[in-house]
Amino acid sequence: MRILFMFIALAALLWAGAASNDGLSDVVTWDPYSLTVNGSRVFVFSGEFHYQRMPVPEMWLDIFQKFRANGFNAISVYFFWSYHSPAKGVYDFETSGKNIQRLLDYAKEAGLWVIARAGPYCNAETNGGGLALWGSDGSLGSLRTSDETYHQAWLPWIANIGGILAKNEITKCGPIILNQVENELQETTHTAKNTLVLYMEQLEAAFRAAGITVPFTHNEKGERSMSWSTDYQDVGGAVNVYGLDSYPGGLSCTNPNTGFTVVRNYFQWFSNYSYTQPSFFPEFEGGYFTPWGGSFYDDCSAEHDPAFADVYYKNNIGQRATMQSLYMAWGGTNWGHSAAPVVYSSYDYSAPLRETRQIQDKLYQTKLIGLFTRVSTDLMKTYMVGNGTGYATSTAAWTWEIRNPDTNAGFYVVQQATTSSRASVTFSANLNTSQGLITVPNINLNGRQSKILVTDYVLGGHTLLYSSADILIYGTFDVDVLVLYLKEGQAGQFALKTASASTHTVYGTTEATVSSSSNITTVVYTQGAGKTILKFDGLLIYLLDQPSAWNFWAPPTTTNPNVKPNEQTFILGPYLVRSASISHGVVHISGDNNNSTTIEVYTGESEIQTIDWNGIRLDAVKTPYGSVTAQIPGSEDRAIFLPSLTNWRSADSLPEKLFSYDDSKWTVCNKSTPSSPVAPLTKPVLFSSDYDYYVGTKVYRGYFDGTAFTSVNLTCSGGLAFGWSAWLNGVLVGGHVGTASLPTTNAVLSLPLSSLQATNNLLTVVVDYHGHDETSTAKGVENPRGILGASLIPPTNSSSTSFKLWKIQGNAGGSANIDPVRGPMNEGGLYGERVGWHLPSFTPDSTFDHSSPLTGLNSPGIRFYVTTFHLNFDSDLDVPLGIELSAPAGTVARVMIWVNGYQYGKFVPHIGPQTRFPVPPGVINNRGLNTVALSLWAMNEGGAKLDSVKLISYGAYQTDFQFNGDWSYLQPGWDESRLDYT
């Protein structure tokens, strides 16, 4: 096997004679080992981020700073056509959460490169997969093909978004280093005239015409096909840097013992299909989504396990990956109607950074790997030496050996042969070093643990001959500083290429045995709790247990994503460190902290007298090994007052069920032929998109004459877990309460004779909406929503539905996007939404009573509830907030939540799973007045009510980040123009 690997390595060396570029610029180049940016090899450690899922631009910077602090040097970003184009020919790239330039400026400010992914199709569990929803009427043509109708539809999008991206490329001092073309488009036929090949060529030409000069990438949809690589059957449409998406976890929210089986053929896959390019994972599992009716993210313990990062991400490194983007790094919220039907309001994704913007242990463990890749320059050029169980004295241990051909530095990724095992395995490993083969004993792997052992690893002016402890990071200061970590109780051993250890000193509880022989100093130790420091001449070594390592930070002193070992400050202790700088004997540190703790700072500068933590000046206490310490505050003693949500005002939000309601301004459904590729079941066409109502609930009013009808046959579609209800002359006649597995439902509803009248019978149908489909479902975004067919039984004749008129009402203004700040997917067609009861500054009038959602409805219907509350958090606190709802067992209802005009949650108690809904600063005012509105749709005869509606806090952190700004620009209020949409 090793002979084969050596052959592959030799082939890679031959291919790597010179770096490749796209012929337009040499700022970003590549070879079989890595990407090179501005002349330096880089390990791209990226995280997926979707700005659409956070409508507050200021919070983008908060998230980006957390990414950077936790070892990421790049973000991967989808740009959703649907979010920026509410109507054909209309684009918004500037308003609030759609300000792309601000997004890219924040990324650059935070020190992150950007991998741009502008589609036009994105998938991403977002509404319609990111395709323009105005095309949901079928006008987009044949999706994701070279069809000219589709070509002309997406071309202006690429021209517009591409122009902005081109101005922000790294070639123009911007952050964008790569541009992805389309998304997981499988090349099923390798012929030059295939429609997919032509489609990719159309897209690439359009991006280049827009000014894009950075290399193109694409993401293979798992190991399902071989697509768009110049190294495999390139008949056209290939990109510069091939990528492979992988979601190998196989985890279960109900059985934590499943999954954790790594994929071990990545190296071979890349060797077969992209051997002239670096191994790149454009999407690697950072978590996974859960569907309607499934488990909520908080219940998926396996997905939150820090061992996931430890095992899977190190496994990628062992197979020579030098480009990796975690999907998702932060998931966010499917606020409004931005979700595809496969997901609910939360898009937490069990990502390393929670929906609430909170760091979990999984992110801390990810950080350890990211910081290691930051400084391990020899890792960026390696070949595969071998792999298997033959490196260790136990066949329960599996090893990947990769090696730098220039320096001979070696990296041994050790993992259990059965990576899902929870057993503890101890073994010796045979490591090839410049001093020959060395057997290192007492290497321990706990269940679901992995380590990266190194040989001939250069750190500043020193070299590790080998180490069986993981390297977290190293830095070059006045001395070299190395940071190693193990789990408490595990044995570690490392050797330095240095002549003498006679001057070493130990500070801490870990006992270490140091010996020297033949210009090699060997250290053997068992990791104790907390930190221990070994001080040698010119070298300082931190030995950290895992929890201490998680609270270790290395803020760069540069905004360049490519951070050098001498461009860092080392800090130990806080929950988060955002940045650090030094001036006039003061080290200024910006960060967040929940519990008061000791902060330790190593700068390499002896004159440090003061630590400035978030503007608080603290006397620095010097340690004997050159760092300084101080006590920093947390938030544990702060008073966080959350008011009860009371003083509700309430009004009926379904006046449309009554004949007396005036629908003269409504849209008449008068089309006989749809643009949709899906045929209507009856005519006229009742598809909502045919009448420019794309998102949210739709309300229909159908008129007919006569008392001879016994029932009505209705088929409605709104996406998975949607529901609908129908009223005859104000009386509920039924509907479908919804199920997590059906996007379309049918019912034949009996019409009570007592409710029929001779003329002008009114059938009011309310159809819920959970998004348009991604292309993985039949016709994708072009699958119609609303009523697909409606006919009375018995029919008056075989060609008639017996309805004489249908009208439809949807979100206020339809495609006009009358609220550009919140954007085109925030609202639906409920009466209370259309007239703006959910907006700040709306004042309930005398038609509103004082009932509460805890009282609810005692009969079927839809009701709106509105209240206000004040918050007054200290200005130096970040308090992630949410709203929690509960309902009595058996409740069949649909609830939407608005906070200051933003629809921030859908609660469907009979389907689930979500009951807690995070709301970020900027949507909610941490200091000031807030408006909350609820819609309660009772679907059964008994009505519905809630048990509780309350504010919740997920935590509190002392910080200097500005979470308490003036958010008024994000919260436009009510005005009388809303009354035009009754």
PDB file of N, CA and C in Angstrom, residues 41 57 71 77 136 199 282 334 344 473 485 505 537 615 620 676 700 720 724 750 762 822 918 937 967:
ATOM      1  N   ARG A  41       1.462  29.960   1.033  1.00  0.00           N
ATOM      2  CA  ARG A  41       0.551  28.828   1.172  1.00  0.00           C
ATOM      3  C   ARG A  41      -0.361  29.073   2.368  1.00  0.00           C
ATOM      4  N   PRO A  57     -27.360  43.871  10.611  1.00  0.00           N
ATOM      5  CA  PRO A  57     -25.976  43.875  10.102  1.00  0.00           C
ATOM      6  C   PRO A  57     -24.924  43.963  11.194  1.00  0.00           C
ATOM      7  N   GLY A  71     -10.463  30.493  15.415  1.00  0.00           N
ATOM      8  CA  GLY A  71      -9.566  29.796  14.504  1.00  0.00           C
ATOM      9  C   GLY A  71      -9.925  29.840  13.033  1.00  0.00           C
ATOM     10  N   VAL A  77     -20.162  32.132   1.902  1.00  0.00           N
ATOM     11  CA  VAL A  77     -21.407  32.895   1.974  1.00  0.00           C
ATOM     12  C   VAL A  77     -22.264  32.642   0.740  1.00  0.00           C
ATOM     13  N   SER A 136     -41.659  31.684  -9.129  1.00  0.00           N
ATOM     14  CA  SER A 136     -42.422  30.517  -8.682  1.00  0.00           C
ATOM     15  C   SER A 136     -43.704  30.332  -9.479  1.00  0.00           C
ATOM     16  N   TYR A 199     -24.893  24.919 -19.390  1.00  0.00           N
ATOM     17  CA  TYR A 199     -25.341  25.790 -18.294  1.00  0.00           C
ATOM     18  C   TYR A 199     -24.149  26.279 -17.470  1.00  0.00           C
ATOM     19  N   PRO A 282     -15.825  22.172   0.295  1.00  0.00           N
ATOM     20  CA  PRO A 282     -16.605  23.419   0.343  1.00  0.00           C
ATOM     21  C   PRO A 282     -17.699  23.383   1.406  1.00  0.00           C
ATOM     22  N   ASN A 334     -34.521  31.073  10.429  1.00  0.00           N
ATOM     23  CA  ASN A 334     -35.376  31.187   9.244  1.00  0.00           C
ATOM     24  C   ASN A 334     -36.540  32.116   9.572  1.00  0.00           C
ATOM     25  N   TYR A 344     -37.915  24.301   9.988  1.00  0.00           N
ATOM     26  CA  TYR A 344     -38.811  25.214  10.709  1.00  0.00           C
ATOM     27  C   TYR A 344     -38.069  26.516  10.998  1.00  0.00           C
ATOM     28  N   ILE A 473      -1.102  25.606  19.364  1.00  0.00           N
ATOM     29  CA  ILE A 473      -0.561  26.720  18.593  1.00  0.00           C
ATOM     30  C   ILE A 473       0.845  26.988  19.099  1.00  0.00           C
ATOM     31  N   TYR A 485      -1.940  20.415  24.421  1.00  0.00           N
ATOM     32  CA  TYR A 485      -3.104  20.058  25.231  1.00  0.00           C
ATOM     33  C   TYR A 485      -3.356  18.557  25.194  1.00  0.00           C
ATOM     34  N   THR A 505      12.333  25.119  34.330  1.00  0.00           N
ATOM     35  CA  THR A 505      11.542  25.334  35.532  1.00  0.00           C
ATOM     36  C   THR A 505      10.102  24.951  35.242  1.00  0.00           C
ATOM     37  N   ASP A 537      15.384  27.815  28.366  1.00  0.00           N
ATOM     38  CA  ASP A 537      16.059  28.967  27.781  1.00  0.00           C
ATOM     39  C   ASP A 537      15.487  29.230  26.393  1.00  0.00           C
ATOM     40  N   GLY A 615     -12.214  48.202  28.554  1.00  0.00           N
ATOM     41  CA  GLY A 615     -12.190  49.550  29.090  1.00  0.00           C
ATOM     42  C   GLY A 615     -11.991  49.645  30.584  1.00  0.00           C
ATOM     43  N   ALA A 620      -1.708  44.815  36.418  1.00  0.00           N
ATOM     44  CA  ALA A 620      -1.196  43.528  35.942  1.00  0.00           C
ATOM     45  C   ALA A 620      -0.214  42.954  36.949  1.00  0.00           C
ATOM     46  N   SER A 676     -46.954  27.853 -14.670  1.00  0.00           N
ATOM     47  CA  SER A 676     -46.351  26.744 -13.943  1.00  0.00           C
ATOM     48  C   SER A 676     -46.302  25.486 -14.795  1.00  0.00           C
ATOM     49  N   TYR A 700     -58.414  33.095   0.582  1.00  0.00           N
ATOM     50  CA  TYR A 700     -59.240  33.032  -0.625  1.00  0.00           C
ATOM     51  C   TYR A 700     -60.703  33.214  -0.237  1.00  0.00           C
ATOM     52  N   LEU A 720     -44.317  21.215   3.498  1.00  0.00           N
ATOM     53  CA  LEU A 720     -44.419  20.264   4.597  1.00  0.00           C
ATOM     54  C   LEU A 720     -44.914  20.925   5.879  1.00  0.00           C
ATOM     55  N   TRP A 724     -54.539  24.068   6.483  1.00  0.00           N
ATOM     56  CA  TRP A 724     -55.521  25.005   5.923  1.00  0.00           C
ATOM     57  C   TRP A 724     -56.881  24.771   6.549  1.00  0.00           C
ATOM     58  N   SER A 750     -67.848  18.382   4.049  1.00  0.00           N
ATOM     59  CA  SER A 750     -69.308  18.453   3.997  1.00  0.00           C
ATOM     60  C   SER A 750     -69.773  19.891   4.199  1.00  0.00           C
ATOM     61  N   LEU A 762     -70.473  32.056   0.456  1.00  0.00           N
ATOM     62  CA  LEU A 762     -69.065  32.434   0.535  1.00  0.00           C
ATOM     63  C   LEU A 762     -68.264  31.311   1.180  1.00  0.00           C
ATOM     64  N   ARG A 822     -37.413  45.128   6.247  1.00  0.00           N
ATOM     65  CA  ARG A 822     -37.560  43.723   6.651  1.00  0.00           C
ATOM     66  C   ARG A 822     -37.554  42.792   5.450  1.00  0.00           C
ATOM     67  N   PRO A 918     -35.192  32.141  19.663  1.00  0.00           N
ATOM     68  CA  PRO A 918     -34.223  33.209  19.914  1.00  0.00           C
ATOM     69  C   PRO A 918     -34.511  34.442  19.063  1.00  0.00           C
ATOM     70  N   TRP A 937     -54.111  30.758  15.425  1.00  0.00           N
ATOM     71  CA  TRP A 937     -55.049  30.154  14.473  1.00  0.00           C
ATOM     72  C   TRP A 937     -55.526  28.849  15.092  1.00  0.00           C
ATOM     73  N   TRP A 967     -31.606  51.005  17.319  1.00  0.00           N
ATOM     74  CA  TRP A 967     -32.016  50.099  16.254  1.00  0.00           C
ATOM     75  C   TRP A 967     -33.220  50.625  15.475  1.00  0.00           C
TER      76      TRP A 967
END
